[in-house]
CSV table of C-alpha atoms in Angstrom, one decimal:
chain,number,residue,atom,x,y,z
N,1,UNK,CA,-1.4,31.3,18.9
N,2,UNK,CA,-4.6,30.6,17.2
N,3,UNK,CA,-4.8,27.0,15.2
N,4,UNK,CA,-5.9,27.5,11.8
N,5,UNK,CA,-8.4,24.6,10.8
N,6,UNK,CA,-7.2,21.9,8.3
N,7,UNK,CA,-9.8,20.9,6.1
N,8,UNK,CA,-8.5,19.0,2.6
N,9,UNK,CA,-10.9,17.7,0.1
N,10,UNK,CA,-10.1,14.0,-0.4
N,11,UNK,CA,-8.5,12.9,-3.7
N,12,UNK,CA,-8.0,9.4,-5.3
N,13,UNK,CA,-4.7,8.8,-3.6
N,14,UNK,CA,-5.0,11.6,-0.9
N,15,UNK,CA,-7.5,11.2,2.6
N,16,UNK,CA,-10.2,14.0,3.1
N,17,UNK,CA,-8.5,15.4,6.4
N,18,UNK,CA,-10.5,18.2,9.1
N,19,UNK,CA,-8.6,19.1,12.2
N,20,UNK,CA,-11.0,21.6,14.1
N,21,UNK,CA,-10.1,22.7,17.0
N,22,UNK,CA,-12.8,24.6,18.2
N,23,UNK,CA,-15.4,22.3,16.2
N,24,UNK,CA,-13.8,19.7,18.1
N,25,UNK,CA,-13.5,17.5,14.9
N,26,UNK,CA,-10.7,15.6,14.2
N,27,UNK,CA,-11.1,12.6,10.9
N,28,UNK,CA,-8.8,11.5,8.4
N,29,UNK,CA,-11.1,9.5,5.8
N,30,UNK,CA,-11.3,8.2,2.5
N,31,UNK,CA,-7.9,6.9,0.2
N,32,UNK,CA,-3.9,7.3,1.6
N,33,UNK,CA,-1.7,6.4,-1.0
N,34,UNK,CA,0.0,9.3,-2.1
N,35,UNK,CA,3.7,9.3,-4.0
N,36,UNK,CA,5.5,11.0,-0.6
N,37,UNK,CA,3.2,9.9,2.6
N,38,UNK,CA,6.3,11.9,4.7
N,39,UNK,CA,5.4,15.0,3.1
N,40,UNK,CA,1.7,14.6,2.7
N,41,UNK,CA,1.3,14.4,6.4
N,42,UNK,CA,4.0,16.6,7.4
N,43,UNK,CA,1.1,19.5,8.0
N,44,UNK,CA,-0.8,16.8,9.9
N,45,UNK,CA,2.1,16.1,12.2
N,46,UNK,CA,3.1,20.3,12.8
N,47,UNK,CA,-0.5,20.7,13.6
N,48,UNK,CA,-0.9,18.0,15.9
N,49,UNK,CA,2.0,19.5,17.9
N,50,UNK,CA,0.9,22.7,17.8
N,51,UNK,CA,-2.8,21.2,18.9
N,52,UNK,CA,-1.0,19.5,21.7
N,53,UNK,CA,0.4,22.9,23.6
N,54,UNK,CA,-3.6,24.1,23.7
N,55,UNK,CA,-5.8,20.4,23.1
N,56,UNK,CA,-9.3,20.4,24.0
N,57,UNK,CA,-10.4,19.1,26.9
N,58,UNK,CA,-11.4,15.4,24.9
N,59,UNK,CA,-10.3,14.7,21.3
N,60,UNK,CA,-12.2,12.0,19.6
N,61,UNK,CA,-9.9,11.6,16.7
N,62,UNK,CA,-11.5,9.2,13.8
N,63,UNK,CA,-10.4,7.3,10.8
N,64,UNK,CA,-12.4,6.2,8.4
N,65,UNK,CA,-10.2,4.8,5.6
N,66,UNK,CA,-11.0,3.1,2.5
N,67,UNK,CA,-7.8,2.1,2.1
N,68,UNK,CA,-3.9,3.3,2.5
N,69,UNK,CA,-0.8,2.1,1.3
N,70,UNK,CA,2.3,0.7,3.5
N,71,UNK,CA,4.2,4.3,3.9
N,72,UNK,CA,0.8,6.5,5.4
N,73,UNK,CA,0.4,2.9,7.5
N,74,UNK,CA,4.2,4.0,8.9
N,75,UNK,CA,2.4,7.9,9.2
N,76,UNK,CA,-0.8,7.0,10.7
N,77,UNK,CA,1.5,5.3,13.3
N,78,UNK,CA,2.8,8.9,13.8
N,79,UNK,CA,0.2,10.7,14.0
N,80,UNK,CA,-1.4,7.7,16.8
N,81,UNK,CA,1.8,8.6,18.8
N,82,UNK,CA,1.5,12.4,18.8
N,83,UNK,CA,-2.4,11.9,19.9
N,84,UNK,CA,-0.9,9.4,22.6
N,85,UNK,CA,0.7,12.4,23.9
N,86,UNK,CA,-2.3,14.5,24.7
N,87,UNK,CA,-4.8,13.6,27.5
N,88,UNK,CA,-8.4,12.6,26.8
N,89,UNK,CA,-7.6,11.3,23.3
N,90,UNK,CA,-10.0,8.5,22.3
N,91,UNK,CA,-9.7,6.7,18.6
N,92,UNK,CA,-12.6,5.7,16.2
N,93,UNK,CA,-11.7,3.5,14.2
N,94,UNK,CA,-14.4,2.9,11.1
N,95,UNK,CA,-14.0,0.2,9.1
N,96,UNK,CA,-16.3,-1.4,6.0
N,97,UNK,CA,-18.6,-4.2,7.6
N,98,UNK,CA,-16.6,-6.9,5.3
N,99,UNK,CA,-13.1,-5.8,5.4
N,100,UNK,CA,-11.7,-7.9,8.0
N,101,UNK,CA,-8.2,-6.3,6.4
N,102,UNK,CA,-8.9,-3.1,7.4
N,103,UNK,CA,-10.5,-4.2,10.9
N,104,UNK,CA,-7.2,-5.8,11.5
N,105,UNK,CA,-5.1,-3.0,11.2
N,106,UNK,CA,-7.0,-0.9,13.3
N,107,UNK,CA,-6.3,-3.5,16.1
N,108,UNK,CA,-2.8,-3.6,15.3
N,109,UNK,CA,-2.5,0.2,15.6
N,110,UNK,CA,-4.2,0.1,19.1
N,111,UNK,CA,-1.9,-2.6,20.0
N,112,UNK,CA,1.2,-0.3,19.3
N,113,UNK,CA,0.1,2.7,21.4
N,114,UNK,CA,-1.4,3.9,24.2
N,115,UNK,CA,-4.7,5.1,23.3
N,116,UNK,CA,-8.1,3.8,23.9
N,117,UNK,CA,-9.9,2.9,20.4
N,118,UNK,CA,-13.1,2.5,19.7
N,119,UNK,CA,-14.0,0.2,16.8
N,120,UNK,CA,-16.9,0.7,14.5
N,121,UNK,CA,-18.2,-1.2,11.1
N,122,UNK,CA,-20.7,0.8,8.5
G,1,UNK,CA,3.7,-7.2,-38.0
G,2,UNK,CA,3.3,-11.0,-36.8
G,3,UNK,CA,4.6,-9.3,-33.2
G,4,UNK,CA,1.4,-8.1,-32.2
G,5,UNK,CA,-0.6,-10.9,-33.2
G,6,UNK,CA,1.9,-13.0,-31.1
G,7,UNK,CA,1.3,-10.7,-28.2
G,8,UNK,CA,-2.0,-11.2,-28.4
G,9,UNK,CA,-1.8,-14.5,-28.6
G,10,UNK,CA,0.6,-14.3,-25.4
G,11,UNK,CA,-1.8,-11.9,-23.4
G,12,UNK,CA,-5.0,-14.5,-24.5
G,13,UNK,CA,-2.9,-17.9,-23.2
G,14,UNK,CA,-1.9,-16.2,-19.8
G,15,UNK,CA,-5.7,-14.5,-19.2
G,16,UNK,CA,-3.8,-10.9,-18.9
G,17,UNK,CA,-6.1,-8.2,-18.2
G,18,UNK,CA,-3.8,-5.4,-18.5
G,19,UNK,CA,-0.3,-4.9,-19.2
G,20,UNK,CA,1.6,-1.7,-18.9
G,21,UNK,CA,5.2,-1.1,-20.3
G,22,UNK,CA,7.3,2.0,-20.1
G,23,UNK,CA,8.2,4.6,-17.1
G,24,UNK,CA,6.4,4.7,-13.8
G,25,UNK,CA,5.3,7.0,-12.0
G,26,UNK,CA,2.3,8.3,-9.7
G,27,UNK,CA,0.3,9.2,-12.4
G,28,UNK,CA,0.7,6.3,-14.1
G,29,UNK,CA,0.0,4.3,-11.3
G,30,UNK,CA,-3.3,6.0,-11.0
G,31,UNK,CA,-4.3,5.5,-14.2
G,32,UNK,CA,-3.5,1.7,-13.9
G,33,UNK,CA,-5.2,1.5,-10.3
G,34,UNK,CA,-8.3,3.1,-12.1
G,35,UNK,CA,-8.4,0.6,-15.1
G,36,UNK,CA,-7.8,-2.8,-13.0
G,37,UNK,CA,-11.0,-1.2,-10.7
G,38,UNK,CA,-12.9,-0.4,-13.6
G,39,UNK,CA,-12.6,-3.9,-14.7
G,40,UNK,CA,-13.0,-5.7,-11.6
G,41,UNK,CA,-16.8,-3.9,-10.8
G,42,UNK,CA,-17.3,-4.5,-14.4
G,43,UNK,CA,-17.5,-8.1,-14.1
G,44,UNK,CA,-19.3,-7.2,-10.5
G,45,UNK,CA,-16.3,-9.2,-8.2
G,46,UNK,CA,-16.6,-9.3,-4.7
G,47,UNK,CA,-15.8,-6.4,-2.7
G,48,UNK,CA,-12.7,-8.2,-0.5
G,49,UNK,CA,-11.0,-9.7,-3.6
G,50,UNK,CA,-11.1,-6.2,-5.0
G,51,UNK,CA,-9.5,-4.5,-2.3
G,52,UNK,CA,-7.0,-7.3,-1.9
G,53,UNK,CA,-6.4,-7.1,-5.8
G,54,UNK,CA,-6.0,-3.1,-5.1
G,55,UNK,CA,-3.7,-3.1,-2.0
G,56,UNK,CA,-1.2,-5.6,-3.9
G,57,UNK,CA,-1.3,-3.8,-7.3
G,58,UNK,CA,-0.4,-0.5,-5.2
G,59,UNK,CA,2.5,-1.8,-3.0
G,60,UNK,CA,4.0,-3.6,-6.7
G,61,UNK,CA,3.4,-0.1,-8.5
G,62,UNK,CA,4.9,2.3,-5.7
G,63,UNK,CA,7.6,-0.1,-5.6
G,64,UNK,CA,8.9,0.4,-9.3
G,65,UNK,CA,8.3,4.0,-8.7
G,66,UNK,CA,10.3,4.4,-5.7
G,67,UNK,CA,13.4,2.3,-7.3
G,68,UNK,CA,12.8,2.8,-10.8
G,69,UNK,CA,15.8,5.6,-11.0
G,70,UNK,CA,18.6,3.3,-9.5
G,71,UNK,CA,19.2,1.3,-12.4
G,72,UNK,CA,21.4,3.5,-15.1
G,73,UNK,CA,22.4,1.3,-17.4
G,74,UNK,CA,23.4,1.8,-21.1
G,75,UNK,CA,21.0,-0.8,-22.2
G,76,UNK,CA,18.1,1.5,-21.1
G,77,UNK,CA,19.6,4.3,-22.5
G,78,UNK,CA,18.3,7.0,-19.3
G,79,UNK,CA,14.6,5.1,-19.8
G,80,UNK,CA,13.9,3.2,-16.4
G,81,UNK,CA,11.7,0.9,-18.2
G,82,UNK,CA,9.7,-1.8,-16.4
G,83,UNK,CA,6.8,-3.9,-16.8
G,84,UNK,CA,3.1,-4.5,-15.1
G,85,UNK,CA,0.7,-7.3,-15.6
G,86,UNK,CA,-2.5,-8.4,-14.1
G,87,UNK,CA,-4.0,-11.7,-14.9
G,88,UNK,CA,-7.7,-12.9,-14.3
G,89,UNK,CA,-8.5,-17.2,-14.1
G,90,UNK,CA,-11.1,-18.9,-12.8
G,91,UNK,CA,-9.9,-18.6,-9.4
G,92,UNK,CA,-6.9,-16.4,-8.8
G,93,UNK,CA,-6.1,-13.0,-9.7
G,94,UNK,CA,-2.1,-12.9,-10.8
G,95,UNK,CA,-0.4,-9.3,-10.1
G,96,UNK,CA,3.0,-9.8,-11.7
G,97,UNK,CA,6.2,-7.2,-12.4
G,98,UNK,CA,9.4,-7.0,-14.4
G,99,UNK,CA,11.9,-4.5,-13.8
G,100,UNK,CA,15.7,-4.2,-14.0
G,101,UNK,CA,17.8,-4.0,-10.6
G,102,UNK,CA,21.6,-3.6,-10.1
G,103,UNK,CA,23.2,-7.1,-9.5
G,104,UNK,CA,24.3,-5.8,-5.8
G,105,UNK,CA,20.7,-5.4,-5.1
G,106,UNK,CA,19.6,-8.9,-6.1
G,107,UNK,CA,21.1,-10.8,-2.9
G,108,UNK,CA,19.5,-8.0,-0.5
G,109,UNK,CA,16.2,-8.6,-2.1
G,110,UNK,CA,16.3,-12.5,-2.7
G,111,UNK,CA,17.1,-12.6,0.6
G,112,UNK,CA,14.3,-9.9,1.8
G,113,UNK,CA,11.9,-12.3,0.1
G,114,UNK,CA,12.7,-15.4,1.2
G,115,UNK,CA,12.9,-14.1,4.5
G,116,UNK,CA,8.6,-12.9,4.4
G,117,UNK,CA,8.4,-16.7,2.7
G,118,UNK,CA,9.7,-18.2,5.3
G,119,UNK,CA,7.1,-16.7,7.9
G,120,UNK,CA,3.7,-17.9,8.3
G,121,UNK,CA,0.8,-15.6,9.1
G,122,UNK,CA,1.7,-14.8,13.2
G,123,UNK,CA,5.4,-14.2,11.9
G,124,UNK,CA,4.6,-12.1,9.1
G,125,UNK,CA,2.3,-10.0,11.7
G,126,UNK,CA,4.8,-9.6,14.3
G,127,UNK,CA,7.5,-8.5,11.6
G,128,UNK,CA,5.1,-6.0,10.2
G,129,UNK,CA,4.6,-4.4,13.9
G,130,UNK,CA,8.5,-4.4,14.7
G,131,UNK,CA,9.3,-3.1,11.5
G,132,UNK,CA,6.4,-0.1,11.6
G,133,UNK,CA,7.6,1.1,15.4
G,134,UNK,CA,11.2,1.0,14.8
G,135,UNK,CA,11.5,1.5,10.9
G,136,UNK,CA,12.5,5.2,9.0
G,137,UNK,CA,10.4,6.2,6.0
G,138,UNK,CA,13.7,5.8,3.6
G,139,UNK,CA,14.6,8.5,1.6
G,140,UNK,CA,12.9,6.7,-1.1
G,141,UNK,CA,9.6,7.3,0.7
G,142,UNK,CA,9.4,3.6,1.4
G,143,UNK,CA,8.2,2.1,4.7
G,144,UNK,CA,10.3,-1.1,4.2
G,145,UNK,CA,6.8,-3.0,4.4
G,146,UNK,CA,5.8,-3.5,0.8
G,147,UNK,CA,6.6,-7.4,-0.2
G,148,UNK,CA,5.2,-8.0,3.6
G,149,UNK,CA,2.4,-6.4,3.0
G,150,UNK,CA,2.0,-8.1,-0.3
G,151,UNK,CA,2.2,-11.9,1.6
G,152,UNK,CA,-0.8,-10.8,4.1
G,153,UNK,CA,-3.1,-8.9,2.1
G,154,UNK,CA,-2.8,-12.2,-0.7
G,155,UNK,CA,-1.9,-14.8,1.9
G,156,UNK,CA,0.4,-16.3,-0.5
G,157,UNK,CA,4.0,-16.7,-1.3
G,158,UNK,CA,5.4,-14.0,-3.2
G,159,UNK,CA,7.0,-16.1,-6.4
G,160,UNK,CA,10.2,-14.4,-7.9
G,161,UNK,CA,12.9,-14.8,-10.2
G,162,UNK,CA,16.3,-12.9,-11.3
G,163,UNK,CA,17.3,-13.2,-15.1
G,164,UNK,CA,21.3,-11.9,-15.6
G,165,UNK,CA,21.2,-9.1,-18.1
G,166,UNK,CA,24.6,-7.8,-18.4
G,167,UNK,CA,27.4,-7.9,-15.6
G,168,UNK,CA,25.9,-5.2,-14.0
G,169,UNK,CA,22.1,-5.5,-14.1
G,170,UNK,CA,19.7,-8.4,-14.0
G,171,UNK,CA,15.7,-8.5,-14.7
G,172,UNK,CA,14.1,-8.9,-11.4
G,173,UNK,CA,10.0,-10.7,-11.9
G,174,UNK,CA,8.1,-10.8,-9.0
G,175,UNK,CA,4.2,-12.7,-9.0
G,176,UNK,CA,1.7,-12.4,-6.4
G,177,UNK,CA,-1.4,-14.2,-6.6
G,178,UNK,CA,-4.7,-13.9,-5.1
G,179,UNK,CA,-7.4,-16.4,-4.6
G,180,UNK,CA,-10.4,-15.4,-5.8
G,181,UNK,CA,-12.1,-18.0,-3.5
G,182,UNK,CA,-13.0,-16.3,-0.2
G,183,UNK,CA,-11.1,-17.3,2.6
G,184,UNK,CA,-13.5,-19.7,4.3
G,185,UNK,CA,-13.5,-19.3,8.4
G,186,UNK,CA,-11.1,-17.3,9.9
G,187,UNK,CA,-8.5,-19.7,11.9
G,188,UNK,CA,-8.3,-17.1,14.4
């Protein structure tokens, strides 16, 4: 089964999102604060799965958020264990030169799973 | 007509920026969001306090959406109404709600509260990271991490208050400042 690419335009309260398999691009970037985080990334999750039967031989899977509420935080912690789950999985990790807040919780996410991260500041 | 004069007068003494009352939703929180960020770059504040500002203001809105239907009570007549107020001094932004909860809720969440008060900035970061890895998204949509949330990003206590309605409701206020000093030096 083929993977059709995910590629959602960002929104106020939504992340831009690409999952490209055979591009080999993976980022979630921009806002997460939508009403229902569970069923915003629900097509995330499924595709990740799906991705995991057939993944690449590396996935460099980056975030580069603004900012997301407390329920995509519960999500993104999701989505981290799914890519646990799939060999040659590194994390970037982007995060605004002066948020320390958002630099924090990128270390806290690599704390609660198995994945090498990679941490950068623009 | 002397009301709105003495509302102004209210909003003026307390330095209130905005103030939203009525039904909540996401829409609505948008639009809020989008004024209090309007108003913040208007007066050019720095970029930290503005996030903090943000992340607080979201966690209080999505909040009184996500609970807003649980109180039906014949003094609201169906209308879930609640209250939203930011307030700008000198040195301290104040994000501050009003909205009616059940009285069986109000020992949960006085309890809930005190609990996040009670932890200093290790403890509120280790709670955070047990509740995210063994935690359910509720029904609600909720992660369970809002108020502790609320205590990092502002590094304050959350201040709060339950005022008896009726025998069945009470008016539950909840303030969150944040210092609009930077944080000087990390301790860690």
């Amino acid at each position: 089964m083929s993977l059709d690419v995910i590629n959602l335009e960002g929104t106020e309260d939504t992340p831009k999102i690409i999952l490209d398999k055979n591009n080999g691009i993976f980022e979630i970037s921009g806002r997460s604060l939508p009403e229902d985080a569970a069923d915003f990334y629900k097509p995330v999750l499924e595709w990740l799965e799906e991705y995991s039967k057939q993944a690449n031989e590396e996935t460099n899977f980056i975030f580069k958020l603004e900012y997301f509420n407390t329920a995509s935080s519960k999500l993104i912690l999701d989505i981290l264990s799914k890519l646990e789950k799939i060999n040659g999985t590194t994390i970037t990790w982007y995060y605004h030169e002066d948020d320390e807040d958002m630099e924090e919780a990128g270390t806290e996410f690599s704390e609660l799973v198995e994945v090498p991260f990679e941490f950068k500041s623009y | 007509m002397k009301y709105i004069y003495e509302l102004h007068k209210t909003m003026l003494d307390r330095s209130l920026i905005l103030v939203y009352e009525g039904e909540f939703t996401q829409e609505i929180t948008k639009s809020v969001l989008a004024m209090a960020e309007r108003n913040m770059d208007a007066i050019g504040e720095d970029a930290s306090i503005k996030r903090k500002v943000f992340n607080v203001m979201v966690e209080c809105l999505q909040n009184i959406v996500k609970h807003s239907d649980e109180v039906d009570d014949d003094l609201y007549r169906g209308k879930n109404s609640a209250i939203f107020m930011v307030g700008k001094q000198e040195d301290m932004y104040v994000i501050s709600s009003g909205n009616p909860v059940s009285n069986d809720k109000v020992a949960i969440l006085h309890e809930k509260i005190e609990r996040i008060n009670n932890l200093d900035k290790d403890g509120l970061k280790a709670l955070y990271k047990d509740i995210i890895k063994t935690g359910d998204i509720s029904p609600k949509g909720g992660a369970g991490l809002g108020f502790i949330d609320m205590a990092r990003k502002s590094g304050q206590k959350l201040q709060f208050d339950f005022e008896p309605i009726n025998n069945r409701i009470s008016f539950f206020s909840l303030k969150t400042i944040v210092p609009r000093t930077k944080e000087s030096g990390k301790d860690d």
